XYZ file of C-alpha atoms in Angstrom:
738
model
C 29.945 35.902 39.035
C 28.203 32.357 40.058
C 25.138 33.692 40.730
C 24.735 32.012 44.177
C 27.414 34.144 46.110
C 26.505 35.446 49.594
C 23.699 34.206 49.363
C 24.224 30.885 50.785
C 22.097 31.659 54.384
C 18.748 32.771 51.287
C 18.994 29.913 49.012
C 19.743 26.479 51.146
C 17.004 24.528 52.102
C 15.972 26.046 55.000
C 16.729 29.123 53.922
C 14.147 32.356 54.405
C 13.238 31.785 49.900
C 12.402 27.544 50.986
C 10.417 28.570 53.891
C 8.760 31.180 52.753
C 7.654 29.286 49.095
C 7.594 26.078 50.787
C 9.645 23.906 48.698
C 13.238 23.503 48.399
C 15.381 24.133 45.028
C 15.382 20.617 44.751
C 11.513 20.285 45.752
C 11.301 19.402 48.673
C 8.349 20.430 50.849
C 8.962 22.894 53.547
C 7.062 24.062 55.995
C 5.675 27.177 54.963
C 6.933 30.190 57.223
C 4.536 32.751 58.862
C 0.508 32.545 58.343
C -2.686 33.470 55.613
C -0.885 37.136 56.256
C 1.933 37.960 54.321
C 4.461 40.098 53.940
C 5.923 41.993 50.886
C 9.801 40.992 51.113
C 11.615 44.388 49.927
C 15.553 42.944 49.746
C 17.210 46.934 49.927
C 21.224 47.261 49.458
C 22.460 49.998 46.729
C 24.591 49.789 43.397
C 26.221 46.169 43.447
C 24.868 44.532 46.369
C 23.161 41.101 43.992
C 19.399 42.242 44.393
C 19.340 41.353 40.701
C 21.335 38.064 40.972
C 19.678 36.620 44.525
C 15.789 37.463 41.936
C 17.359 35.402 39.050
C 18.646 32.833 41.393
C 15.150 32.312 42.617
C 14.378 32.505 39.461
C 16.527 29.970 38.670
C 16.417 27.793 41.270
C 12.613 27.439 42.846
C 11.093 28.743 38.912
C 10.501 24.677 38.368
C 9.214 24.416 41.763
C 6.081 26.588 42.489
C 4.797 29.083 39.906
C 7.081 32.095 39.411
C 6.828 35.074 37.825
C 9.502 37.937 36.999
C 9.123 41.207 35.999
C 12.131 43.890 35.707
C 10.119 46.932 36.048
C 13.193 49.578 34.800
C 12.646 48.034 31.610
C 10.991 50.615 29.067
C 9.188 48.617 27.044
C 5.088 47.785 28.923
C 5.150 51.775 28.881
C 5.915 51.945 24.889
C 3.129 48.889 24.901
C 0.972 51.449 26.538
C 1.638 54.190 24.701
C 0.183 52.707 21.614
C -3.119 53.022 23.502
C -3.383 54.896 25.879
C -7.530 55.115 26.076
C -6.993 51.188 26.472
C -4.077 50.119 28.202
C -0.911 51.553 30.743
C 2.443 50.321 32.010
C 0.569 48.109 35.042
C -2.001 46.517 33.389
C 0.756 45.519 30.630
C 2.627 44.444 33.675
C 0.103 42.241 34.540
C -0.534 40.859 31.566
C 2.865 40.022 31.181
C 3.028 38.377 34.705
C -0.809 36.646 34.056
C 0.831 35.206 30.610
C 4.283 34.058 33.210
C 2.048 32.524 35.731
C -0.399 30.754 32.336
C 2.637 29.381 30.621
C 4.227 27.234 33.974
C 4.824 24.192 33.717
C 4.471 22.592 37.019
C 2.867 20.354 39.285
C -0.631 21.447 38.380
C -0.020 22.926 35.129
C -0.757 26.714 34.093
C -2.809 29.604 36.123
C -5.760 30.663 34.217
C -6.758 34.244 35.582
C -10.597 34.714 34.742
C -10.880 37.830 37.206
C -8.050 39.176 35.452
C -9.050 38.731 32.299
C -12.634 39.819 33.033
C -11.228 43.141 34.744
C -8.339 43.764 31.766
C -11.285 43.350 28.597
C -13.626 45.693 31.083
C -10.881 48.424 30.302
C -9.829 47.489 27.124
C -12.967 48.310 25.452
C -13.596 50.971 27.576
C -11.553 53.826 26.099
C -14.327 56.487 24.758
C -12.847 57.532 21.049
C -11.888 53.909 20.116
C -13.886 52.378 17.074
C -15.173 48.805 17.022
C -12.393 47.522 14.930
C -9.808 48.456 17.396
C -12.253 47.792 20.463
C -12.660 44.614 19.429
C -8.832 44.176 18.737
C -8.028 45.690 21.928
C -10.108 42.735 23.377
C -8.737 39.722 21.205
C -4.789 40.509 22.262
C -5.440 39.465 26.005
C -6.748 36.017 24.428
C -3.647 34.435 25.375
C -3.406 34.674 28.962
C -5.860 32.050 29.265
C -4.900 28.474 28.571
C -6.267 26.968 25.271
C -9.166 25.780 25.544
C -10.533 27.918 28.404
C -14.558 28.401 28.160
C -14.100 32.030 29.169
C -11.500 32.617 26.717
C -13.460 32.386 23.571
C -16.815 34.141 25.777
C -15.486 38.377 25.729
C -13.835 38.122 22.067
C -16.829 35.790 21.123
C -19.124 38.882 22.502
C -17.294 41.501 20.476
C -17.186 39.983 16.861
C -21.069 39.579 17.550
C -21.497 42.755 18.387
C -19.468 44.480 16.153
C -20.729 42.663 13.703
C -24.312 44.048 14.733
C -23.501 47.476 14.027
C -21.244 47.654 11.313
C -22.240 50.696 8.340
C -24.409 51.984 11.703
C -23.128 53.994 13.252
C -19.673 56.111 13.522
C -19.590 57.435 16.462
C -17.266 56.066 19.289
C -18.839 52.879 20.995
C -17.076 52.679 24.628
C -20.525 53.189 26.688
C -23.081 50.829 24.399
C -19.800 48.191 23.553
C -18.744 47.774 26.813
C -21.879 47.162 27.953
C -22.867 44.464 25.218
C -19.358 42.968 26.243
C -20.332 42.478 30.188
C -23.954 41.055 29.019
C -22.208 38.596 27.215
C -19.957 37.389 29.166
C -22.867 37.448 32.020
C -25.225 35.724 29.655
C -23.074 32.363 29.242
C -20.923 32.722 31.918
C -21.360 28.990 34.272
C -22.766 29.825 37.971
C -19.380 29.215 39.416
C -18.120 31.663 37.273
C -20.837 34.185 38.047
C -20.571 33.889 41.663
C -16.071 34.202 41.008
C -17.231 37.496 38.916
C -18.842 38.695 41.868
C -16.563 38.118 44.817
C -14.542 39.941 43.142
C -15.922 42.987 41.181
C -18.870 43.179 43.403
C -16.727 44.492 46.275
C -14.952 47.494 43.640
C -16.174 50.605 44.987
C -19.540 51.918 44.492
C -20.512 48.420 42.748
C -22.481 47.247 46.064
C -22.851 43.804 45.305
C -23.125 44.001 41.725
C -20.139 42.300 39.205
C -21.427 44.210 36.040
C -21.519 47.792 38.099
C -18.086 46.966 39.064
C -16.416 46.374 35.948
C -18.193 49.447 34.789
C -16.689 51.406 37.666
C -13.382 49.910 37.189
C -13.379 50.937 33.143
C -14.378 54.715 34.360
C -12.311 54.953 36.463
C -9.252 54.242 33.894
C -10.861 56.394 31.309
C -10.668 59.387 34.226
C -6.763 59.112 35.417
C -4.666 60.509 37.984
C -5.958 58.769 41.360
C -9.170 57.315 39.989
C -6.780 54.772 37.366
C -4.296 54.151 39.932
C -7.441 52.839 42.395
C -8.505 50.812 39.088
C -4.436 49.137 38.714
C -4.577 47.830 42.046
C -8.138 46.627 41.816
C -7.121 44.603 39.235
C -2.921 43.298 41.263
C -6.174 41.726 43.356
C -7.671 40.236 40.759
C -4.715 38.320 39.843
C -3.732 37.166 43.106
C -7.379 36.682 43.884
C -6.824 34.143 40.446
C -3.479 33.010 42.303
C -5.052 31.946 45.096
C -8.352 30.326 43.344
C -6.020 27.910 41.431
C -5.078 27.029 45.331
C -8.244 25.689 46.065
C -10.657 22.900 45.107
C -9.881 18.890 45.032
C -7.648 19.498 41.964
C -5.401 22.885 43.458
C -5.059 21.480 46.830
C -4.573 17.794 45.919
C -2.026 19.297 42.850
C -0.424 22.399 44.042
C 2.465 22.835 47.384
C 3.454 25.698 48.386
C 3.315 29.274 47.319
C 3.529 30.681 44.379
C 6.298 33.954 43.586
C 6.288 37.138 42.035
C 9.825 38.580 41.636
C 9.809 42.662 40.879
C 13.064 44.238 40.331
C 14.112 47.772 40.412
C 10.906 47.798 41.974
C 12.019 51.725 43.998
C 10.964 52.728 41.258
C 7.070 54.056 39.880
C 6.308 51.375 38.431
C 7.490 49.121 40.777
C 5.972 51.376 43.517
C 2.442 51.580 42.670
C 2.452 47.472 42.223
C 4.073 47.397 46.096
C 1.810 49.955 47.480
C -1.133 48.526 45.972
C -0.370 45.009 47.905
C 0.539 45.862 50.699
C -2.693 48.299 51.244
C -5.067 45.377 50.423
C -3.311 42.980 53.050
C -2.995 46.092 55.993
C -7.093 45.987 54.497
C -7.265 41.791 55.394
C -7.528 41.144 51.794
C -4.437 38.580 52.707
C -3.109 36.165 49.353
C -0.921 33.612 49.156
C 1.648 35.430 46.918
C 4.919 36.126 47.862
C 5.970 39.094 46.158
C 9.724 39.711 46.348
C 10.869 43.499 45.380
C 14.355 45.231 44.955
C 15.043 48.549 45.830
C 17.611 50.333 46.904
C 17.626 52.923 50.262
C 18.163 51.148 53.458
C 14.260 52.376 54.750
C 12.902 50.447 51.702
C 11.900 53.622 49.953
C 10.125 56.659 50.879
C 6.655 55.715 49.862
C 7.033 53.110 52.995
C 6.349 55.956 55.120
C 3.935 58.035 56.556
C 5.275 62.067 57.139
C 5.805 62.063 60.778
C 5.187 58.889 61.214
C 7.922 56.173 62.753
C 9.778 53.236 61.533
C 11.155 51.842 64.542
C 9.250 48.444 64.266
C 9.622 48.094 60.956
C 10.532 44.230 60.487
C 14.901 44.103 59.806
C 16.530 40.974 58.973
C 20.352 40.308 57.789
C 21.231 37.020 56.335
C 24.433 35.133 58.449
C 22.628 36.223 61.821
C 21.644 32.396 62.129
C 17.677 32.170 62.476
C 14.752 33.185 60.432
C 13.605 36.420 60.710
C 10.341 36.857 62.944
C 7.156 39.259 61.490
C 3.500 39.735 61.804
C 1.664 42.909 60.999
C 1.880 44.549 64.003
C -1.182 45.924 65.765
C -3.908 48.393 65.664
C -2.984 49.511 62.690
C -6.117 51.545 61.066
C -6.620 50.760 56.861
C -5.557 53.837 55.057
C -4.031 56.085 57.511
C -1.628 53.225 58.973
C 2.116 53.488 56.950
C 2.906 51.629 54.642
C 6.137 49.866 56.006
C 4.050 47.726 58.784
C 3.771 45.012 55.302
C 6.832 45.182 54.898
C 9.278 42.527 56.042
C 13.645 44.615 55.171
C 15.573 41.872 54.035
C 19.355 43.263 53.711
C 21.794 42.750 51.242
C 24.667 40.532 52.855
C 27.984 41.702 52.180
C 30.790 39.480 51.248
C 32.958 38.086 54.464
C 36.371 37.811 54.070
C 36.953 34.395 53.120
C 33.929 34.999 50.419
C 36.166 37.287 48.651
C 39.427 36.029 48.532
C 37.044 32.275 47.174
C 36.082 34.427 44.763
C 39.078 36.311 43.677
C 41.117 32.475 44.010
C 37.974 30.999 41.766
C 38.650 33.838 39.194
C 42.314 33.283 38.224
C 41.511 29.900 37.621
C 43.615 29.240 34.817
C 45.275 31.918 35.348
C 48.703 31.530 37.084
C 49.750 32.290 40.989
C 51.322 35.241 41.987
C 53.481 35.430 45.081
C 52.022 35.521 48.293
C 52.933 38.331 49.679
C 50.700 40.071 46.260
C 48.585 38.079 46.263
C 47.891 39.071 49.762
C 47.641 42.997 49.007
C 45.658 42.011 46.229
C 43.268 40.988 48.507
C 43.505 43.515 51.438
C 43.120 46.274 48.482
C 39.883 44.443 46.943
C 38.653 44.145 50.337
C 39.511 47.915 51.131
C 38.075 48.908 47.851
C 34.502 46.416 47.515
C 33.887 46.823 51.591
C 32.187 43.407 50.601
C 30.027 45.213 47.790
C 29.438 41.686 45.630
C 29.562 43.412 42.397
C 32.637 45.079 43.423
C 34.830 41.924 44.438
C 33.388 40.588 41.616
C 34.849 43.161 39.155
C 38.015 43.889 40.392
C 38.511 39.409 40.957
C 38.513 39.365 37.099
C 40.674 42.263 36.727
C 43.534 41.489 39.216
C 42.918 37.322 37.921
C 44.587 38.297 34.849
C 47.512 40.834 34.923
C 49.465 39.781 38.422
C 52.265 40.164 36.260
C 51.362 43.931 37.137
C 52.117 43.194 39.731
C 55.628 41.927 39.920
C 56.156 43.574 43.029
C 53.350 44.374 46.423
C 54.908 47.750 46.735
C 52.934 48.637 43.674
C 49.481 46.530 44.382
C 48.047 49.822 45.706
C 44.699 51.132 45.606
C 45.257 53.617 42.256
C 46.848 49.913 40.419
C 44.319 48.020 41.189
C 41.849 50.059 39.862
C 43.658 50.586 36.469
C 44.005 46.874 35.730
C 41.773 46.136 32.795
C 39.103 44.071 33.106
C 36.941 42.937 29.667
C 34.033 44.875 29.487
C 31.225 42.287 28.139
C 29.901 42.161 24.151
C 28.743 45.223 21.964
C 25.118 45.210 20.133
C 26.684 43.100 17.444
C 27.785 40.361 20.108
C 31.090 40.981 19.342
C 33.998 41.727 22.237
C 34.775 45.087 23.579
C 38.169 45.982 24.074
C 39.171 45.323 27.572
C 38.972 49.049 29.774
C 40.256 49.813 33.108
C 38.249 47.855 36.035
C 37.409 51.215 37.327
C 35.630 52.934 34.415
C 33.886 50.164 34.068
C 32.456 50.025 37.505
C 31.817 53.737 37.350
C 29.403 52.543 34.497
C 28.032 49.910 36.432
C 27.409 51.268 39.716
C 26.648 55.007 38.685
C 25.682 55.685 35.177
C 23.249 53.088 34.623
C 21.996 53.433 37.815
C 21.317 57.359 37.710
C 18.062 58.799 40.314
C 15.357 58.057 39.470
C 14.526 61.826 40.333
C 17.088 63.107 38.838
C 15.948 65.854 36.598
C 16.470 64.896 32.381
C 18.152 68.334 31.697
C 20.553 66.824 34.763
C 21.266 63.461 33.438
C 23.911 64.771 30.806
C 27.035 65.710 34.148
C 25.434 63.601 36.834
C 28.820 61.261 37.178
C 30.833 64.934 36.508
C 28.789 66.181 39.497
C 29.644 63.419 41.815
C 33.063 63.237 40.325
C 34.008 67.019 41.524
C 32.143 65.960 44.514
C 34.890 63.376 46.013
C 37.084 65.850 47.129
C 33.952 67.206 49.463
C 33.385 66.555 53.203
C 30.176 68.275 54.392
C 27.683 70.189 52.774
C 28.970 73.618 52.278
C 32.233 72.429 51.837
C 30.003 69.756 48.610
C 28.116 73.696 48.168
C 31.272 75.225 47.663
C 31.887 72.969 45.082
C 28.686 72.930 43.487
C 28.448 76.583 42.868
C 31.315 76.791 40.759
C 31.429 73.619 38.702
C 28.004 75.095 37.619
C 29.068 78.428 37.188
C 27.141 79.758 34.385
C 24.121 76.557 34.309
C 20.091 77.700 34.252
C 19.420 74.679 35.840
C 21.726 73.833 39.051
C 21.918 70.977 42.223
C 22.566 72.318 44.906
C 24.390 69.836 47.477
C 21.220 69.561 49.299
C 19.071 68.185 46.998
C 22.940 66.160 45.673
C 23.314 63.973 49.079
C 18.929 62.984 48.818
C 18.856 61.594 45.296
C 22.374 59.396 46.593
C 20.434 58.156 49.134
C 18.058 57.435 46.895
C 19.937 55.735 44.682
C 20.949 53.576 47.981
C 24.596 54.889 48.115
C 25.221 54.913 52.004
C 26.067 58.472 53.774
C 29.108 59.326 55.986
C 29.335 61.793 58.572
C 32.929 63.068 57.094
C 32.580 62.168 53.810
C 29.856 63.643 50.628
C 30.589 60.730 49.191
C 29.876 58.316 52.139
C 31.460 54.765 50.354
C 35.312 54.458 50.276
C 35.050 52.333 46.883
C 32.787 54.495 44.994
C 34.815 57.549 46.554
C 37.615 56.354 45.558
C 36.491 55.740 41.953
C 35.471 59.007 41.147
C 38.929 60.297 43.179
C 40.558 58.410 40.205
C 37.678 60.093 36.794
C 38.951 63.796 38.917
C 42.257 63.601 38.482
C 42.120 62.039 35.079
C 39.647 64.928 33.440
C 42.261 67.172 32.783
C 46.582 66.984 31.873
C 47.685 66.627 35.013
C 45.744 66.207 37.075
C 44.409 69.803 36.322
C 40.654 68.688 37.765
C 41.774 67.821 40.986
C 44.454 70.522 42.031
C 41.698 73.371 41.012
C 38.886 71.392 43.141
C 41.223 71.758 45.900
C 42.921 75.164 45.437
C 39.344 76.160 45.111
C 38.543 74.965 48.749
C 41.586 76.304 49.463
C 40.635 79.529 48.887
C 37.109 79.548 50.662
C 38.352 78.478 53.893
C 40.890 81.355 53.766
C 38.157 83.662 53.088
C 36.520 81.881 56.651
C 40.176 82.696 58.361
C 41.810 80.366 59.919
C 39.814 80.409 63.429
C 36.856 80.092 61.956
C 34.757 76.933 63.648
C 34.306 74.014 61.361
C 32.504 70.845 62.551
C 34.773 68.282 60.694
C 37.782 69.683 61.071
C 37.954 71.809 64.295
C 39.107 75.037 62.645
C 38.719 75.976 58.588
C 42.586 76.545 58.717
C 43.116 72.466 59.767
C 40.068 71.897 56.538
C 42.091 74.016 54.406
C 45.056 72.016 55.199
C 43.701 69.060 54.222
C 43.463 70.274 50.751
C 46.357 71.746 50.824
C 47.680 68.169 51.539
C 46.107 66.728 49.290
C 46.856 68.553 46.123
C 50.513 70.291 47.337
C 51.874 68.001 49.118
C 53.063 68.254 52.994
C 55.718 70.925 53.802
C 53.123 73.796 54.418
C 50.698 71.115 56.658
C 54.027 70.759 58.878
C 55.094 74.521 59.570
C 51.041 74.738 60.237
C 50.728 71.436 62.622
C 54.510 72.805 63.932
C 53.413 75.854 64.617
C 50.216 74.921 66.164
C 51.911 73.035 68.585
C 52.862 75.208 70.244
C 49.882 76.656 70.884
C 46.554 74.693 70.694
C 45.069 72.802 73.439
C 46.701 68.935 72.296
C 43.758 66.856 72.119
C 42.134 70.233 69.792
C 45.358 69.666 67.937
C 45.039 65.830 67.417
C 41.846 65.720 66.387
C 43.016 68.919 63.332
C 46.467 65.981 62.868
C 43.669 62.851 61.922
C 41.383 65.431 59.620
C 44.281 67.034 58.134
C 45.643 63.743 56.782
C 42.200 62.243 55.750
C 43.463 63.258 52.272
C 44.010 61.228 49.123
C 47.334 60.566 47.442
C 47.559 60.242 43.605
C 49.053 61.259 40.842
C 52.442 61.276 42.439
C 55.236 59.167 43.474
C 54.931 58.064 47.412
C 57.197 59.353 49.767
C 55.281 59.095 52.570
C 56.815 55.713 54.480
C 60.689 57.605 54.176
C 59.106 61.329 55.766
C 57.667 58.649 58.765
C 60.856 57.340 59.264
C 62.902 60.142 58.618
C 64.801 59.359 55.652
C 63.469 62.476 54.085
C 65.804 66.239 54.984
C 63.233 68.325 56.183
C 64.315 71.882 56.877
C 63.032 73.346 60.176
C 63.390 72.635 63.730
C 63.310 69.538 65.866
C 59.472 69.860 66.652
C 59.029 70.390 62.577
C 60.914 66.912 61.772
C 58.628 65.499 64.649
C 55.827 67.113 63.630
C 56.602 65.918 59.974
C 57.629 62.473 60.727
C 53.949 61.865 62.551
C 52.248 63.629 59.926
C 53.315 61.526 57.293
C 52.094 58.037 59.650
C 49.456 59.166 60.317
C 48.663 60.280 56.306
C 49.776 56.563 55.762
C 47.576 55.073 58.339
C 44.343 57.527 57.226
C 44.924 57.324 53.224
C 44.942 53.720 53.135
C 45.725 52.876 49.211
C 47.882 50.592 50.588
C 48.257 47.525 52.991
C 50.216 49.116 56.399
C 53.775 48.095 56.660
C 54.406 46.052 60.288
C 56.269 48.910 61.455
C 53.886 51.566 60.472
C 52.587 51.592 64.610
C 56.415 51.651 65.853
C 56.665 54.836 63.540
C 53.531 56.559 65.060
C 54.437 55.947 68.714
C 57.869 57.469 68.506
C 57.226 60.838 67.030
C 54.009 61.057 69.899
C 56.486 59.995 72.760
C 58.630 62.372 71.625
C 56.417 65.411 71.293
C 55.203 64.046 74.954
C 58.653 64.323 76.225
C 59.077 68.205 74.125
C 56.192 68.794 76.234
C 56.814 67.672 80.115
C 60.350 69.361 79.819
C 58.085 72.686 79.058
C 56.622 71.587 81.892
C 59.275 71.308 84.147
C 60.629 74.821 82.813
C 57.036 77.049 83.792
C 57.390 75.414 87.062
C 60.449 77.323 87.616
C 59.195 80.432 86.226
C 55.313 80.580 87.367
C 54.862 77.490 89.768
C 52.783 74.451 90.043
C 49.405 76.122 89.407
C 50.762 78.275 86.118
C 48.178 77.833 83.224
C 50.889 76.810 80.924
C 52.142 74.306 83.177
C 48.645 72.507 83.320
C 48.837 72.919 79.637
C 51.979 71.169 78.881
C 51.602 68.632 81.832
C 48.018 67.774 80.315
C 49.405 67.522 76.540
C 52.069 65.370 77.326
C 50.186 62.765 79.333
C 47.601 62.966 76.886
C 50.022 62.331 74.001
C 51.354 58.987 75.751
C 47.547 57.908 75.318
C 47.667 58.747 72.020
C 50.884 56.452 71.215
C 49.105 54.110 73.303
C 45.849 53.775 71.443
C 46.780 54.694 68.475
C 50.036 52.681 67.694
C 47.672 50.021 68.177
C 44.666 50.429 66.241
C 47.912 50.849 63.563
C 48.887 47.099 64.320
C 45.023 45.760 64.256
C 44.849 47.489 60.434
C 41.710 50.268 61.678
C 41.690 53.672 61.068
C 42.772 56.167 63.695
C 39.396 58.028 63.457
C 36.172 56.929 63.590
C 34.212 56.988 59.992
C 31.346 54.729 58.452
C 33.333 54.470 55.732
C 36.940 52.837 56.490
C 35.240 50.583 59.937
C 34.644 47.304 57.387
C 38.884 47.940 57.021
C 40.001 46.857 60.255
C 41.675 43.442 61.644
C 42.646 42.324 58.219
């Protein structure tokens, strides 16, 4: 996909990125957005929303214009390097070294950024290992030389001091040297540093907790805290990040900095909702809350819609968090809310939450057309079906749109007629899945399998216990047929039977939320596209859809055991919930009989609610005869009422399941049986008036029901004409009007 897809308002010359950085992608100046107190910009959105792609765009387009560093916090390289010398390194110190190298190598206006404050702090940490001996300590300090520009005064000070001290001690002692080595290192540094350099270190490390304004004491305390581990180490690591930001600020001060540097530098933290990213973001937010402002624009990505649980203190509201979504026509306003108490204020006060944009219908069509490129164009009806199917499945999620567009672009011939262009056919279309480790093309795969890998397997929740990582996808696959947590927990007990360690549905729901998937009150898997992917996978787990049928049979048994009249929050009764799973797995005949029987005895409003809930069932693995049944073209055994109910059930099922675009006849097909049922109730009311008088209970029920069905015929028909689902649902509300 083109990296800029959907990001126009973010990346253009007057957009958010240019105004934050003070330069356009072409290098022209822009008035800076906000003052000296800057927010951390959190780019939030679930899997496939383009967060990492936006960071790549910033790095590619704006990186040549302002100093820019990028870190993928999900990679393990920094952790591996830290584990080689755990007494002298940590994952955070390795990341800060990596960032410093990128700023030092920057070749734009003003040149690379020197980081002497960070250098001194990292050297103090490197020299503080109480178990290391002379040569390893020297090597650790020398390893830091690369983060300062060649020829820098700072670059040789610590290394020279270390070498001299080691030469003095050679052969004299064999005990660990951390204490005297660190002291000698600092003594040598402050003996040789200039007045200006000493002032810079004093302004930074003199503020370290317990330093009392003495930078040498601060650096010693920093090393000791690092060795202590736990919260003390986190304090030291956060202070090192502050030292880096002070180095960056210093590069913009003085005559040379003011003349050669324009705008603000950027730090891009991808996958920042993991433990490493949270430590960095939290340190910056806490510093800025305490008044330690800097000019570094931190862009970080997070999957949760609220940015992550670490931002919010228990019991505190985050209603005041600044949130912005592109395509609103204005840039976001932000200022720190008044009244915060440092160390007690919630971190969200320093955040600007930017919700990643979904692709509009027009942008989706443009992307599909672009991907088709030189491929032959399908006929207009098939093309419209493809566009509609991609929109239904993707909900505008960019990764979905592009992958489905790639698959359908090359296989239009697989959809010879519009009727064959269903969601399942689109998901079965094959797409090139990339290259293997040797760079060889991988065999084409169904696009559904590729999306499952990219959106689920490769983006497991951080807090998912290791013993569940191998079957996380299988758990979600079975949950594709679940609705509320009770329904989901019934499945989880059966699926995990015999396992010592089990995940309950409540924990799985929390893990899905942490991964950035939206919730839906009516479906446990709250994203329609993800639910379709998992439904398809469930049907294919065992031959003939055996796993699919088994899960539905399990839930039928559960709700049968509860008793038909047992209340159900989503389906009115347990019987209706059971009928839903019966419809999905075993067809409509028994469901039609149930609905026809209950129509004679139930209040019509409850009956309509049950009908809508029952008919929200996926149809997969069998021929789709719903249009024929809705039109009354199939023989149905039973009386007139049962035939009317059967037609209505199948018309509602078509509208609610929506695995294919609705035909123009559906609104009329919906209205017909509803009006006929209304007439039946009107006749019942007339007969009851003759038998009971106008005040009889049967009269009131029948008359009210007849009026309600007339309204339903109008309302449901209008919704179907607008291509909207009949019952409002979070995961299908994007479908309407298309």
